[in-house]
N, C-alpha and C. Protein backbone atom coordinates (compact mmCIF):
# COMPACT_ATOMS: atom_id res chain seq x y z
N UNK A 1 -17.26 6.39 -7.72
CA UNK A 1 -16.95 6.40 -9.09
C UNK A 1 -16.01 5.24 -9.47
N UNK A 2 -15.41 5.45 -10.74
CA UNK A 2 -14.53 3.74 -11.02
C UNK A 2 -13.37 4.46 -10.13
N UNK A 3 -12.88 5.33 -9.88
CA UNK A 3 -11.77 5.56 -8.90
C UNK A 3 -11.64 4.06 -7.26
N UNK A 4 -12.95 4.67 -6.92
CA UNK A 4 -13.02 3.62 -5.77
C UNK A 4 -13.47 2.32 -6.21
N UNK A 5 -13.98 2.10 -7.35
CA UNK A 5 -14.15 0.92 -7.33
C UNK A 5 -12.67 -0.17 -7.88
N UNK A 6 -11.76 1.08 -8.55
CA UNK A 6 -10.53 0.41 -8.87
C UNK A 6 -9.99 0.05 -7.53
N UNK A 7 -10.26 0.96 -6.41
CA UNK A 7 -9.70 0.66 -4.69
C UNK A 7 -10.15 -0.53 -4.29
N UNK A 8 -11.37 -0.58 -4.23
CA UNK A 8 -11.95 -1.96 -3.78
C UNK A 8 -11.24 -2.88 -4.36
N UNK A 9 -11.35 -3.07 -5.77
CA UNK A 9 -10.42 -4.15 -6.23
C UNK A 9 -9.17 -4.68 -6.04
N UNK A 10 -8.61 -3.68 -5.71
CA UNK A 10 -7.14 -3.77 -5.13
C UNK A 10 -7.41 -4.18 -3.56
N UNK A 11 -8.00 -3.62 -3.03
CA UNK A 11 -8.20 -4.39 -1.78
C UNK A 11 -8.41 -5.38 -1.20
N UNK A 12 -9.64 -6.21 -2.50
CA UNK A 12 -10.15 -7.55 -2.43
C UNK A 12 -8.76 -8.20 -2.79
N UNK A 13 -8.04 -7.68 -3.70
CA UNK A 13 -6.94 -8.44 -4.43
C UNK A 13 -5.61 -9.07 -3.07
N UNK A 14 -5.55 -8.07 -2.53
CA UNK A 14 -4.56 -7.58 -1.59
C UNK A 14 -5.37 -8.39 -0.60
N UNK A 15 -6.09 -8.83 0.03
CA UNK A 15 -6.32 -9.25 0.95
C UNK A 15 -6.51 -10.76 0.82
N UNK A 16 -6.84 -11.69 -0.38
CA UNK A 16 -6.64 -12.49 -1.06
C UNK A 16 -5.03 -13.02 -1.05
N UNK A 17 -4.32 -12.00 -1.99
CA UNK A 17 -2.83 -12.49 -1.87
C UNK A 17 -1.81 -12.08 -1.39
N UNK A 18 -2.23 -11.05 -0.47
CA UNK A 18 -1.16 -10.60 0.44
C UNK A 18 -0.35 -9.93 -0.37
N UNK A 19 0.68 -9.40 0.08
CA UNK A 19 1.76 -8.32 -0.39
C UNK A 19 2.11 -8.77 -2.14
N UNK A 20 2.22 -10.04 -2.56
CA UNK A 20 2.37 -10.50 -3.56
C UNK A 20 1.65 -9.50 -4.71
N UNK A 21 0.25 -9.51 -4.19
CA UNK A 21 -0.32 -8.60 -5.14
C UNK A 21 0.25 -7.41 -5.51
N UNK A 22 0.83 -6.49 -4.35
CA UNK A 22 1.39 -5.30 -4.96
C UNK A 22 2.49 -5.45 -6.03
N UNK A 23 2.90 -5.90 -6.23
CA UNK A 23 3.80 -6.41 -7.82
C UNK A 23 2.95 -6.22 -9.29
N UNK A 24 1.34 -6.45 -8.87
CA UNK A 24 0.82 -6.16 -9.83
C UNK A 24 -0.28 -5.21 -9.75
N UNK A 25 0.13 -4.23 -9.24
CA UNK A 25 -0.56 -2.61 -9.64
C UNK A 25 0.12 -1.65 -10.52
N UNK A 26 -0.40 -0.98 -10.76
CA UNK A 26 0.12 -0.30 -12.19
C UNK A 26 -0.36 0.97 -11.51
N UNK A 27 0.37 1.87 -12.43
CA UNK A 27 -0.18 3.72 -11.73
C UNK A 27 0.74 4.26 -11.23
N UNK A 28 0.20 5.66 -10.93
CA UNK A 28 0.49 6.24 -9.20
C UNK A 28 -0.09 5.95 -8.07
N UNK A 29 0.65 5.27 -7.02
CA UNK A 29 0.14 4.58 -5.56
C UNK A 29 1.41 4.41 -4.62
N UNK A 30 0.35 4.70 -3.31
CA UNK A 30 1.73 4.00 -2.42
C UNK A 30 0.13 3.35 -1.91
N UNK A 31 1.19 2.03 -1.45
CA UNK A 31 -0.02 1.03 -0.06
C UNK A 31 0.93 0.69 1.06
N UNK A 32 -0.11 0.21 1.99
CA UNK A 32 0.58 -0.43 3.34
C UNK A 32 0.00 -1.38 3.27
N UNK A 33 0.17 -2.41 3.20
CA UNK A 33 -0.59 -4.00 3.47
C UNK A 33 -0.53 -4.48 4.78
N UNK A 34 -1.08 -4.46 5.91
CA UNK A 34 -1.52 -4.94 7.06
C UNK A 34 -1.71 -6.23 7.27
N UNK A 35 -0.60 -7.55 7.42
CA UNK A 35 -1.44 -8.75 7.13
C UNK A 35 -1.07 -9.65 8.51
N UNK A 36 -2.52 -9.82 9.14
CA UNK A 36 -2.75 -9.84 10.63
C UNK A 36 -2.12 -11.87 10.58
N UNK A 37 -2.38 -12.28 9.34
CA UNK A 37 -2.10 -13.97 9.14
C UNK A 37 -0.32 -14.44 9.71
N UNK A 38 0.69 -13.05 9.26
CA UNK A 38 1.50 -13.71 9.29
C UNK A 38 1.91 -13.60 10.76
N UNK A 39 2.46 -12.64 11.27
CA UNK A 39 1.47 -10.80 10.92
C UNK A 39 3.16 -9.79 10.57
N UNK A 40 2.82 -9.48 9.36
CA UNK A 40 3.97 -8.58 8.73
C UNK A 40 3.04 -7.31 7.99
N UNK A 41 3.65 -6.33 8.16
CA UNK A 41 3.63 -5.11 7.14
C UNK A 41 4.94 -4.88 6.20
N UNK A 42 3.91 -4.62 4.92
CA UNK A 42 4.35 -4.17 3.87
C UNK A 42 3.90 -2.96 3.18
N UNK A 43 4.82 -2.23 2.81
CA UNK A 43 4.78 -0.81 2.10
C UNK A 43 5.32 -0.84 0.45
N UNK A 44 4.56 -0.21 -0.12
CA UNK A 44 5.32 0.06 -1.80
C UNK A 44 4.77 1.50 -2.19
N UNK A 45 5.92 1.89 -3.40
CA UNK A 45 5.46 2.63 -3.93
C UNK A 45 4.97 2.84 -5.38
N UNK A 46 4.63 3.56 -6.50
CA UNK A 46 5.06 2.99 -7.48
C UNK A 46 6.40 2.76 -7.84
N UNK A 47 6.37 2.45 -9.75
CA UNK A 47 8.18 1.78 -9.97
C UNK A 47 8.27 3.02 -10.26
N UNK A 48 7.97 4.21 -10.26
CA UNK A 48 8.55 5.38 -10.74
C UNK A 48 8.81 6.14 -9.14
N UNK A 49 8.12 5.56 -7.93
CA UNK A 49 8.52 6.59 -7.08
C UNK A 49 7.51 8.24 -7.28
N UNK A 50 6.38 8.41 -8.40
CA UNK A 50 5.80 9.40 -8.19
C UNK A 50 5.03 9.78 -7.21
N UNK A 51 4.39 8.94 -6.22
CA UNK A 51 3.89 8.88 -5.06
C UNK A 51 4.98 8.65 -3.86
N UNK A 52 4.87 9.60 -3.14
CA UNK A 52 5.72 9.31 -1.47
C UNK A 52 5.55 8.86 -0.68
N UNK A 53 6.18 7.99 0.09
CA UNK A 53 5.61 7.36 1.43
C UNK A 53 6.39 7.40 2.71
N UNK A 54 6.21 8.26 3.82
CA UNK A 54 7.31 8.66 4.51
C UNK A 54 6.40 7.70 5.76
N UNK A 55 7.03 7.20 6.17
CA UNK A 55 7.12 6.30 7.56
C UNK A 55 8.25 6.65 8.60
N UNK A 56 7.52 5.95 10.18
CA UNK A 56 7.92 6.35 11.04
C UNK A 56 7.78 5.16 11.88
N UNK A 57 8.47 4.29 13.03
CA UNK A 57 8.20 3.62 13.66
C UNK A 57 8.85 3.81 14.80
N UNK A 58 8.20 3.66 16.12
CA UNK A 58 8.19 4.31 17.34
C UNK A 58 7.90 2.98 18.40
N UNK A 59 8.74 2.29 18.81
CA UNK A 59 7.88 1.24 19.47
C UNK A 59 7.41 0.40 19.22
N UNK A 60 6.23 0.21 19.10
CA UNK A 60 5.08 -0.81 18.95
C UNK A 60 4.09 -0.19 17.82
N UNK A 61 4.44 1.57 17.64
CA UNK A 61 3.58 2.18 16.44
C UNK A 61 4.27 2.56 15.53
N UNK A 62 3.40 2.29 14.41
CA UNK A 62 3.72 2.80 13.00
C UNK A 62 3.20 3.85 12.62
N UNK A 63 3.80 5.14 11.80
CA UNK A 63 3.10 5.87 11.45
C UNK A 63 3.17 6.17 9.67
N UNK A 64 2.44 6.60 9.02
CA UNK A 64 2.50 6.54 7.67
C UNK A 64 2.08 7.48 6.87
N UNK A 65 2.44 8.10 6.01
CA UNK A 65 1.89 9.39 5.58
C UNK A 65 2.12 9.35 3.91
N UNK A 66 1.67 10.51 3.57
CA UNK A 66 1.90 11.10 2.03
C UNK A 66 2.83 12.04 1.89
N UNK A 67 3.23 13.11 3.34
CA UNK A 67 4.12 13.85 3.14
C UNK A 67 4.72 13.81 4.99
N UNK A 68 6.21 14.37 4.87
CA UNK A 68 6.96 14.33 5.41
C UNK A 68 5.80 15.22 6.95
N UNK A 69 5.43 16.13 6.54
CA UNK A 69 4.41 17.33 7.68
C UNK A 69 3.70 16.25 9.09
């Protein structure tokens, strides 16, 4: 539906300009940007914080969620 196709777009966007892009999403969202070029991760949420993003890093792994569980 346009749900995923708004995803795709953000994805193409995001993979194009790297973390930069998340500055310009609008909504409720959290992302993780994976970017193997530099290689850095990046996390956001929205500017309101209505979406959660609880992370965990262990080592060499990351873990990432929607809720704390």
């Amino acid at each position: 539906g346009e749900a995923r196709k708004r995803a795709v777009d953000h994805a193409r966007r995001l993979a194009m300009e790297g973390a930069v892009a998340l500055k310009k999403l609008q909504g409720r969202f959290w992302a993780v940007v994976i970017d193997l070029r530099e290689p850095s991760i990046s996390c956001a949420v929205d500017r309101f914080g209505i979406e959660q993003l609880y992370w965990r890093a262990d080592g060499e792994d990351l873990c990432v969620s929607s809720s704390p569980d």
